[in-house]
C-alpha cells in the first residue's frame, strides 16, 4: 500500500478539475482496506472515498486523504433455476460489469449500460436510467466500517434506497467504504423497453428478436448520441436531480406553464424535468467563462477546458436561483460537491 503525497486528481474526476490531494492511496484488496482503517486512525482524518470520480465536483485542493477503491473481481455466488447471485468488488468499472452480465445472459442491468463510474459507488445514489434503478436487482453489499475496519453487510431494505438516494448519503454518510455489491439477476429476462427512446432505437437497429444484448446495445447507442463523453468534454452527467413537488403546486405551475414536463412520482407527488426548467430559464448552451450548460442537455454542466470547480459551482448556484425565481422550485445537485 503506497500512500502518495500531493497527487493531482485531474485524471481521477470526469469534470477534469485540476486540484491536488494532500495524501492519495489506491487500495487493491479488502484486507488492505481493513488494515488502512485500523492502522491509520482514519476516523480522525479528512477522507474522500473515490471510485471513478464521475459524480464529483472538486472545488478546491483536498487537504486530507483520498482513498481510491480499486478492489477487483466478479464472482457467481449461487444460483437456482430462475436467479443468479453475482458479487462484484467495488473497484470494477460499472459498464464492464454490466457487459459481463449481458454476455452471460444474466438480465436486469442492461438498461443501466454505459453509466460511468465503479460498482462500489452505484449504491450510493441508487443509480438509475431508462426506467430501471439499481435497487431493482440489488441484493446486498459489504462495507468496511471506517472506525473499526470491520465488515458489515447491508441488505436492500437496510440501504433505504430512493430516487438518487441511499442511507450512505444520510445516517451512514462518511462511516463506511463499500467493498463489494451482490446483485440478484434473472435467468428468464423481463424486458423493459417502455422508457425513453429504447423501442424506437431497437426498430432503427432492425432487431427482430428481443434480447438483453439488444437492449444494452440500444441503450449504449442512445447514450452515446445524447450525452457528452467526459473524455472529450469534462462533465459529471446530470448536475441536478429532478425535483419532486406536490400535486397542488404542480397544478398551479401547469396553469402558468402549460408545456411543463412532469412525471407521476408516487402518492400526491410529481417529478419535474430539471433540464426543462433550466432550459426555460435560458441556460441551455450558455457559456460562462470556462464552463456552461451543454448545448443539447441543459442539465449537464461542462468544463470547456480550464474551469475551476468553484466556477462550475458558481454557475450551478446561478442556475438554482433563476429556476427558483421563475418557477418557485428548488433544484438540488445530484453531483457530490467536495
Ligand atoms: C456522462 C455521465 C452520465 C451519467 N449518467 C448517469 C445516469 O444515467 N444515472 C445515474 O444514476 N448516474 C449517472 N451519472 C453519474 C455517475 O456515473 C454515477 O453516480 C456513478 O455511480 C458514480 O460512480 P463513481 O465511481 O464515478 O463515483 P465517484 O464520483 O467516485 O463517487 C461518488 C460518491 O460516492 C462516494 N463513493 C465512491 N465509491 C465509494 C465506495 N466504494 N464506498 C463509499 N463511498 C464511495 C464518493 O465519496 C462520492 O461521494 C453519469 C455521469 C456521467 C459523467
Short mmCIF file of C-alpha atoms and ligand atoms in Angstrom, two decimals:
data_model
loop_
_atom_site.label_atom_id
_atom_site.label_comp_id
_atom_site.label_asym_id
_atom_site.label_seq_id
_atom_site.Cartn_x
_atom_site.Cartn_y
_atom_site.Cartn_z
CA UNK A 1 0.00 0.00 0.00
CA UNK A 2 1.62 3.22 -1.18
CA UNK A 3 0.45 6.47 0.39
CA UNK A 4 1.47 9.26 -2.00
CA UNK A 5 1.68 12.96 -1.24
CA UNK A 6 0.36 15.91 -3.28
CA UNK A 7 -1.16 13.96 -6.15
CA UNK A 8 -3.11 15.69 -8.92
CA UNK A 9 -6.71 14.48 -9.09
CA UNK A 10 -7.25 15.72 -12.66
CA UNK A 11 -7.32 12.23 -14.17
CA UNK A 12 -9.47 10.91 -11.30
CA UNK A 13 -12.56 13.09 -11.89
CA UNK A 14 -14.65 13.29 -15.07
CA UNK A 15 -15.04 17.09 -14.76
CA UNK A 16 -11.24 17.15 -15.24
CA UNK A 17 -10.74 19.58 -12.34
CA UNK A 18 -7.05 20.04 -11.61
CA UNK A 19 -6.67 20.03 -7.83
CA UNK A 20 -4.30 18.08 -5.59
CA UNK A 21 -4.87 15.60 -2.80
CA UNK A 22 -2.60 16.01 0.22
CA UNK A 23 -2.47 12.19 0.52
CA UNK A 24 -3.62 9.59 -2.03
CA UNK A 25 -3.79 5.83 -1.66
CA UNK A 26 -5.13 3.28 -4.11
CA UNK A 27 -6.38 0.16 -2.32
CA UNK A 28 -6.42 -3.16 -4.21
CA UNK A 29 -7.70 -5.70 -1.69
CA UNK A 30 -10.26 -5.99 1.08
CA UNK A 31 -7.52 -6.83 3.58
CA UNK A 32 -5.61 -3.66 2.67
CA UNK A 33 -8.76 -1.64 3.13
CA UNK A 34 -9.30 -3.10 6.59
CA UNK A 35 -5.67 -2.53 7.59
CA UNK A 36 -5.85 1.06 6.36
CA UNK A 37 -8.91 1.71 8.53
CA UNK A 38 -7.43 0.01 11.61
CA UNK A 39 -3.83 1.25 11.46
CA UNK A 40 -4.19 4.83 10.28
CA UNK A 41 -6.93 6.21 12.56
CA UNK A 42 -8.97 7.10 9.51
CA UNK A 43 -11.82 8.09 11.75
CA UNK A 44 -9.90 11.18 12.76
CA UNK A 45 -8.84 12.20 9.25
CA UNK A 46 -10.48 14.14 6.49
CA UNK A 47 -11.31 11.49 3.88
CA UNK A 48 -12.57 11.30 0.33
CA UNK A 49 -13.58 7.86 -0.91
CA UNK A 50 -13.07 7.79 -4.66
CA UNK A 51 -14.37 5.50 -7.38
CA UNK A 52 -14.37 6.69 -10.99
CA UNK A 53 -14.89 10.34 -9.99
CA UNK A 54 -17.93 10.69 -12.30
CA UNK A 55 -20.27 12.11 -9.68
CA UNK A 56 -17.94 14.58 -8.00
CA UNK A 57 -17.25 18.30 -8.21
CA UNK A 58 -13.93 19.14 -6.57
CA UNK A 59 -13.98 22.82 -5.61
CA UNK A 60 -10.52 23.08 -4.01
CA UNK A 61 -7.35 21.14 -3.19
CA UNK A 62 -8.23 18.24 -0.90
CA UNK A 63 -6.46 18.71 2.40
CA UNK A 64 -6.86 15.11 3.55
CA UNK A 65 -6.55 11.51 2.36
CA UNK A 66 -8.15 10.30 -0.88
CA UNK A 67 -8.82 6.55 -0.85
CA UNK A 68 -9.18 5.20 -4.37
CA UNK A 69 -11.18 1.98 -4.12
CA UNK A 70 -9.59 -0.37 -6.64
CA UNK A 71 -10.79 -3.80 -5.45
CA UNK A 72 -11.33 -6.13 -8.43
CA UNK A 73 -13.19 -9.38 -9.04
CA UNK A 74 -16.57 -10.72 -10.19
CA UNK A 75 -17.96 -13.99 -8.85
CA UNK A 76 -21.13 -16.07 -9.19
CA UNK A 77 -22.13 -16.75 -5.58
CA UNK A 78 -25.03 -19.14 -6.15
CA UNK A 79 -27.91 -19.79 -8.49
CA UNK A 80 -31.23 -21.57 -8.92
CA UNK A 81 -33.49 -22.15 -11.94
CA UNK A 82 -34.65 -18.53 -12.05
CA UNK A 83 -31.95 -16.37 -10.50
CA UNK A 84 -28.23 -15.94 -10.17
CA UNK A 85 -26.46 -14.02 -7.40
CA UNK A 86 -23.34 -12.19 -8.61
CA UNK A 87 -20.87 -10.40 -6.42
CA UNK A 88 -18.71 -7.64 -7.87
CA UNK A 89 -15.91 -5.98 -5.97
CA UNK A 90 -16.27 -2.20 -5.64
CA UNK A 91 -13.43 -1.21 -7.99
CA UNK A 92 -14.85 -2.92 -11.07
CA UNK A 93 -15.88 -0.44 -13.77
CA UNK A 94 -19.70 -0.41 -13.77
CA UNK A 95 -20.16 -0.69 -17.53
CA UNK A 96 -17.67 -3.57 -17.81
CA UNK A 97 -19.58 -5.37 -15.07
CA UNK A 98 -22.88 -4.80 -16.90
CA UNK A 99 -21.36 -6.20 -20.12
CA UNK A 100 -20.02 -9.22 -18.17
CA UNK A 101 -23.62 -9.95 -17.08
CA UNK A 102 -25.12 -9.24 -20.53
CA UNK A 103 -22.63 -11.61 -22.20
CA UNK A 104 -23.78 -14.41 -19.89
CA UNK A 105 -27.46 -13.56 -20.46
CA UNK A 106 -27.97 -12.57 -16.81
CA UNK A 107 -30.75 -10.00 -17.00
CA UNK A 108 -31.62 -6.90 -15.01
CA UNK A 109 -28.78 -4.44 -15.53
CA UNK A 110 -28.92 -3.97 -19.32
CA UNK A 111 -30.88 -0.68 -19.11
CA UNK A 112 -28.05 0.67 -16.92
CA UNK A 113 -25.40 0.14 -19.62
CA UNK A 114 -22.75 2.80 -20.14
CA UNK A 115 -23.28 4.66 -16.85
CA UNK A 116 -19.77 5.82 -15.89
CA UNK A 117 -18.09 5.02 -12.59
CA UNK A 118 -17.35 2.00 -10.41
CA UNK A 119 -19.61 -0.67 -8.95
CA UNK A 120 -18.89 0.50 -5.38
CA UNK A 121 -20.36 3.95 -5.94
CA UNK A 122 -23.50 2.70 -7.67
CA UNK A 123 -25.50 2.06 -4.45
CA UNK A 124 -24.52 5.48 -3.06
CA UNK A 125 -27.12 7.21 -5.21
CA UNK A 126 -29.07 4.15 -6.38
CA UNK A 127 -28.07 4.81 -9.99
CA UNK A 128 -30.86 4.75 -12.50
CA UNK A 129 -31.60 5.14 -16.18
CA UNK A 130 -34.22 4.14 -18.77
CA UNK A 131 -36.85 3.04 -16.23
CA UNK A 132 -34.53 0.90 -14.09
CA UNK A 133 -32.80 1.62 -10.79
CA UNK A 134 -30.02 -0.31 -9.09
CA UNK A 135 -32.39 -1.20 -6.22
CA UNK A 136 -34.45 -3.44 -8.55
CA UNK A 137 -31.66 -6.04 -8.73
CA UNK A 138 -29.58 -5.16 -5.68
CA UNK A 139 -29.30 -8.00 -3.16
CA UNK A 140 -26.79 -6.74 -0.59
CA UNK A 141 -23.42 -5.09 -0.12
CA UNK A 142 -20.42 -5.45 2.11
CA UNK A 143 -18.82 -2.33 3.52
CA UNK A 144 -15.84 -1.71 5.76
CA UNK A 145 -16.66 0.40 8.78
CA UNK A 146 -14.09 3.20 8.82
CA UNK A 147 -13.95 3.46 12.63
CA UNK A 148 -13.19 -0.25 13.22
CA UNK A 149 -12.15 -1.84 9.92
CA UNK A 150 -14.90 -4.43 10.43
CA UNK A 151 -17.05 -5.70 7.57
CA UNK A 152 -20.76 -5.01 7.76
CA UNK A 153 -23.43 -6.36 5.43
CA UNK A 154 -26.34 -4.17 4.25
CA UNK A 155 -29.48 -5.68 2.71
CA UNK A 156 -31.67 -3.92 0.15
CA UNK A 157 -34.06 -2.66 2.85
CA UNK A 158 -31.20 -1.50 5.08
CA UNK A 159 -29.79 0.66 2.25
CA UNK A 160 -33.04 2.73 2.25
CA UNK A 161 -32.86 3.37 -1.47
CA UNK A 162 -34.83 6.24 -3.00
CA UNK A 163 -34.53 8.41 -6.10
CA UNK A 164 -30.75 9.01 -6.27
CA UNK A 165 -30.68 8.31 -2.54
CA UNK A 166 -29.46 5.76 -0.03
CA UNK A 167 -28.55 5.50 3.64
CA UNK A 168 -24.93 6.28 2.62
CA UNK A 169 -25.93 9.88 1.83
CA UNK A 170 -27.64 10.27 5.22
CA UNK A 171 -27.19 8.47 8.55
CA UNK A 172 -24.35 6.23 7.26
CA UNK A 173 -22.60 9.11 5.46
CA UNK A 174 -18.81 9.07 5.91
CA UNK A 175 -18.92 5.92 8.05
CA UNK A 176 -18.38 3.12 5.51
CA UNK A 177 -16.36 2.20 2.46
CA UNK A 178 -18.35 -0.06 0.15
CA UNK A 179 -16.19 -3.06 -0.73
CA UNK A 180 -18.48 -5.29 -2.80
CA UNK A 181 -22.02 -5.41 -4.14
CA UNK A 182 -24.14 -8.53 -4.80
CA UNK A 183 -26.92 -8.47 -7.40
CA UNK A 184 -29.77 -10.93 -7.88
CA UNK A 185 -30.19 -11.21 -11.65
CA UNK A 186 -32.75 -13.08 -13.71
CA UNK A 187 -32.12 -16.07 -15.90
CA UNK A 188 -35.51 -15.51 -17.57
CA UNK A 189 -35.48 -11.85 -18.52
CA UNK A 190 -38.37 -9.42 -18.24
CA UNK A 191 -37.55 -6.90 -20.95
CA UNK A 192 -38.05 -3.25 -20.08
CA UNK A 193 -38.28 -1.26 -23.32
CA UNK A 194 -41.01 1.22 -22.50
CA UNK A 195 -38.83 4.09 -21.32
CA UNK A 196 -37.21 6.78 -23.43
CA UNK A 197 -36.27 6.02 -26.97
CA UNK A 198 -35.42 2.32 -26.47
CA UNK A 199 -38.26 0.91 -28.60
CA UNK A 200 -37.59 3.37 -31.42
CA UNK A 201 -33.87 2.61 -31.36
CA UNK A 202 -34.49 -1.15 -31.42
CA UNK A 203 -36.64 -0.63 -34.52
CA UNK A 204 -33.96 1.52 -36.14
CA UNK A 205 -31.42 -1.21 -35.35
CA UNK A 206 -33.82 -3.70 -37.04
CA UNK A 207 -33.84 -6.00 -34.04
CA UNK A 208 -36.28 -8.82 -34.75
CA UNK A 209 -35.70 -10.92 -31.66
CA UNK A 210 -35.55 -9.03 -28.41
CA UNK A 211 -32.65 -9.92 -26.12
CA UNK A 212 -30.86 -8.28 -23.23
CA UNK A 213 -27.87 -7.76 -25.53
CA UNK A 214 -30.12 -5.86 -27.97
CA UNK A 215 -31.46 -3.65 -25.17
CA UNK A 216 -27.94 -2.99 -23.90
CA UNK A 217 -26.82 -2.07 -27.44
CA UNK A 218 -29.81 0.26 -27.84
CA UNK A 219 -29.11 2.00 -24.53
CA UNK A 220 -25.43 2.38 -25.48
CA UNK A 221 -26.43 3.88 -28.84
CA UNK A 222 -28.88 6.34 -27.26
CA UNK A 223 -26.49 7.43 -24.52
CA UNK A 224 -23.56 7.82 -26.93
CA UNK A 225 -25.63 10.09 -29.18
CA UNK A 226 -27.17 12.15 -26.36
CA UNK A 227 -24.57 12.67 -23.66
CA UNK A 228 -21.20 14.40 -23.93
CA UNK A 229 -18.29 12.00 -23.46
CA UNK A 230 -16.32 13.15 -20.37
CA UNK A 231 -13.09 12.20 -22.20
CA UNK A 232 -13.88 14.93 -24.76
CA UNK A 233 -15.74 17.43 -22.58
CA UNK A 234 -15.47 17.37 -18.78
CA UNK A 235 -18.81 16.73 -17.06
CA UNK A 236 -20.49 14.62 -14.39
CA UNK A 237 -23.75 13.78 -16.19
CA UNK A 238 -26.91 15.36 -14.78
CA UNK A 239 -25.78 18.03 -12.38
CA UNK A 240 -29.16 18.37 -10.63
CA UNK A 241 -31.81 15.90 -9.52
CA UNK A 242 -35.31 16.18 -10.98
CA UNK A 243 -37.28 17.99 -8.27
CA UNK A 244 -40.35 16.40 -6.71
CA UNK A 245 -43.25 18.69 -5.84
CA UNK A 246 -46.76 18.08 -4.53
CA UNK A 247 -49.71 17.82 -6.90
CA UNK A 248 -51.20 21.13 -5.73
CA UNK A 249 -48.04 23.08 -6.61
CA UNK A 250 -47.88 21.17 -9.91
CA UNK A 251 -51.45 22.20 -10.85
CA UNK A 252 -50.63 25.86 -10.19
CA UNK A 253 -47.42 25.68 -12.22
CA UNK A 254 -49.14 23.84 -15.06
CA UNK A 255 -51.74 26.64 -15.28
CA UNK A 256 -48.93 29.18 -15.77
CA UNK A 257 -46.65 26.95 -17.87
CA UNK A 258 -48.82 24.55 -19.93
CA UNK A 259 -45.73 22.97 -21.54
CA UNK A 260 -44.35 21.90 -18.13
CA UNK A 261 -42.63 18.48 -18.38
CA UNK A 262 -43.59 16.23 -15.45
CA UNK A 263 -44.00 12.58 -14.43
CA UNK A 264 -46.03 10.96 -11.63
CA UNK A 265 -43.82 10.22 -8.59
CA UNK A 266 -45.88 8.23 -6.11
CA UNK A 267 -48.79 9.37 -3.99
CA UNK A 268 -49.58 13.11 -4.38
CA UNK A 269 -46.15 13.81 -5.83
CA UNK A 270 -44.97 14.87 -9.27
CA UNK A 271 -41.42 14.88 -10.61
CA UNK A 272 -40.44 17.78 -12.85
CA UNK A 273 -37.79 17.53 -15.56
CA UNK A 274 -34.98 19.71 -14.18
CA UNK A 275 -33.47 20.02 -17.68
CA UNK A 276 -36.69 21.59 -18.98
CA UNK A 277 -36.83 24.09 -16.09
CA UNK A 278 -33.19 25.09 -16.71
CA UNK A 279 -33.77 25.41 -20.45
CA UNK A 280 -36.79 27.68 -19.88
CA UNK A 281 -34.54 29.99 -17.84
CA UNK A 282 -32.34 30.42 -20.92
CA UNK A 283 -29.30 28.44 -19.74
CA UNK A 284 -29.16 25.73 -22.39
CA UNK A 285 -25.95 26.12 -24.42
CA UNK A 286 -24.89 29.21 -22.49
CA UNK A 287 -21.13 29.56 -21.93
CA UNK A 288 -19.98 31.34 -18.76
CA UNK A 289 -16.19 31.73 -18.59
CA UNK A 290 -14.72 28.22 -18.86
CA UNK A 291 -17.96 26.49 -18.03
CA UNK A 292 -21.56 26.32 -19.19
CA UNK A 293 -24.74 24.31 -19.66
CA UNK A 294 -24.38 21.79 -22.51
CA UNK A 295 -25.89 22.79 -25.87
CA UNK A 296 -28.03 19.63 -26.15
CA UNK A 297 -28.52 18.75 -22.45
CA UNK A 298 -29.27 21.75 -20.25
CA UNK A 299 -28.97 19.55 -17.15
CA UNK A 300 -25.33 18.72 -17.89
CA UNK A 301 -22.80 21.36 -16.80
CA UNK A 302 -19.50 21.16 -18.63
CA UNK A 303 -15.86 22.16 -18.27
CA UNK A 304 -14.64 23.73 -21.53
CA UNK A 305 -11.04 23.09 -20.54
CA UNK A 306 -9.75 25.21 -17.71
CA UNK A 307 -12.73 25.65 -15.40
CA UNK A 308 -12.17 25.52 -11.68
CA UNK A 309 -14.60 23.59 -9.51
CA UNK A 310 -15.61 26.86 -7.88
CA UNK A 311 -16.54 28.34 -11.29
CA UNK A 312 -18.80 25.37 -12.00
CA UNK A 313 -20.33 25.62 -8.53
CA UNK A 314 -20.98 29.36 -9.06
CA UNK A 315 -22.75 28.59 -12.32
CA UNK A 316 -24.81 25.87 -10.62
CA UNK A 317 -25.87 28.36 -7.95
CA UNK A 318 -26.91 30.96 -10.54
CA UNK A 319 -29.00 28.30 -12.28
CA UNK A 320 -30.63 27.31 -8.97
CA UNK A 321 -31.54 30.95 -8.27
CA UNK A 322 -33.09 31.54 -11.69
CA UNK A 323 -35.16 28.33 -11.54
CA UNK A 324 -36.39 29.34 -8.06
CA UNK A 325 -37.28 32.85 -9.28
CA UNK A 326 -39.14 31.69 -12.40
CA UNK A 327 -40.88 28.55 -11.08
CA UNK A 328 -40.62 28.75 -7.28
CA UNK A 329 -38.97 25.30 -7.34
CA UNK A 330 -35.72 24.27 -5.62
CA UNK A 331 -33.36 22.14 -7.66
CA UNK A 332 -30.60 20.38 -5.72
CA UNK A 333 -27.33 18.90 -7.02
CA UNK A 334 -27.12 15.20 -7.79
CA UNK A 335 -23.34 15.63 -8.00
CA UNK A 336 -21.35 15.40 -4.75
CA UNK A 337 -19.70 18.77 -4.13
CA UNK A 338 -16.40 18.45 -2.23
C1 LIG B 1 -21.69 11.26 -18.76
C2 LIG B 1 -22.29 10.81 -17.46
C3 LIG B 1 -23.53 10.18 -17.45
C4 LIG B 1 -24.10 9.76 -16.24
N1 LIG B 1 -25.32 9.13 -16.28
C5 LIG B 1 -25.90 8.69 -15.14
C6 LIG B 1 -27.16 8.02 -15.17
O1 LIG B 1 -27.76 7.79 -16.23
N2 LIG B 1 -27.70 7.61 -13.99
C7 LIG B 1 -27.07 7.82 -12.80
O2 LIG B 1 -27.61 7.41 -11.78
N3 LIG B 1 -25.86 8.43 -12.75
C8 LIG B 1 -25.26 8.87 -13.87
N4 LIG B 1 -24.04 9.52 -13.82
C9 LIG B 1 -23.41 9.74 -12.52
C10 LIG B 1 -22.35 8.68 -12.13
O3 LIG B 1 -21.91 7.96 -13.24
C11 LIG B 1 -22.85 7.71 -11.06
O4 LIG B 1 -23.31 8.40 -9.93
C12 LIG B 1 -21.78 6.69 -10.65
O5 LIG B 1 -22.35 5.69 -9.84
C13 LIG B 1 -20.63 7.34 -9.90
O6 LIG B 1 -19.60 6.38 -9.75
P1 LIG B 1 -18.11 6.78 -9.47
O7 LIG B 1 -17.36 5.53 -9.19
O8 LIG B 1 -17.59 7.64 -10.54
O9 LIG B 1 -18.29 7.62 -8.12
P2 LIG B 1 -17.41 8.84 -7.56
O10 LIG B 1 -17.71 10.07 -8.36
O11 LIG B 1 -16.00 8.41 -7.44
O12 LIG B 1 -18.05 8.99 -6.13
C14 LIG B 1 -19.40 9.39 -5.97
C15 LIG B 1 -19.74 9.41 -4.47
O13 LIG B 1 -19.68 8.11 -3.93
C16 LIG B 1 -18.68 8.02 -2.91
N5 LIG B 1 -18.03 6.71 -3.11
C17 LIG B 1 -17.44 6.27 -4.25
N6 LIG B 1 -17.03 5.00 -4.09
C18 LIG B 1 -17.36 4.63 -2.82
C19 LIG B 1 -17.18 3.43 -2.06
N7 LIG B 1 -16.62 2.33 -2.56
N8 LIG B 1 -17.63 3.43 -0.77
C20 LIG B 1 -18.22 4.53 -0.23
N9 LIG B 1 -18.42 5.67 -0.90
C21 LIG B 1 -17.99 5.73 -2.19
C22 LIG B 1 -17.76 9.20 -3.13
O14 LIG B 1 -17.12 9.59 -1.94
C23 LIG B 1 -18.74 10.24 -3.65
O15 LIG B 1 -19.45 10.82 -2.58
C24 LIG B 1 -23.43 9.95 -15.02
C25 LIG B 1 -22.16 10.57 -15.02
C26 LIG B 1 -21.60 10.99 -16.23
C27 LIG B 1 -20.23 11.62 -16.22
#
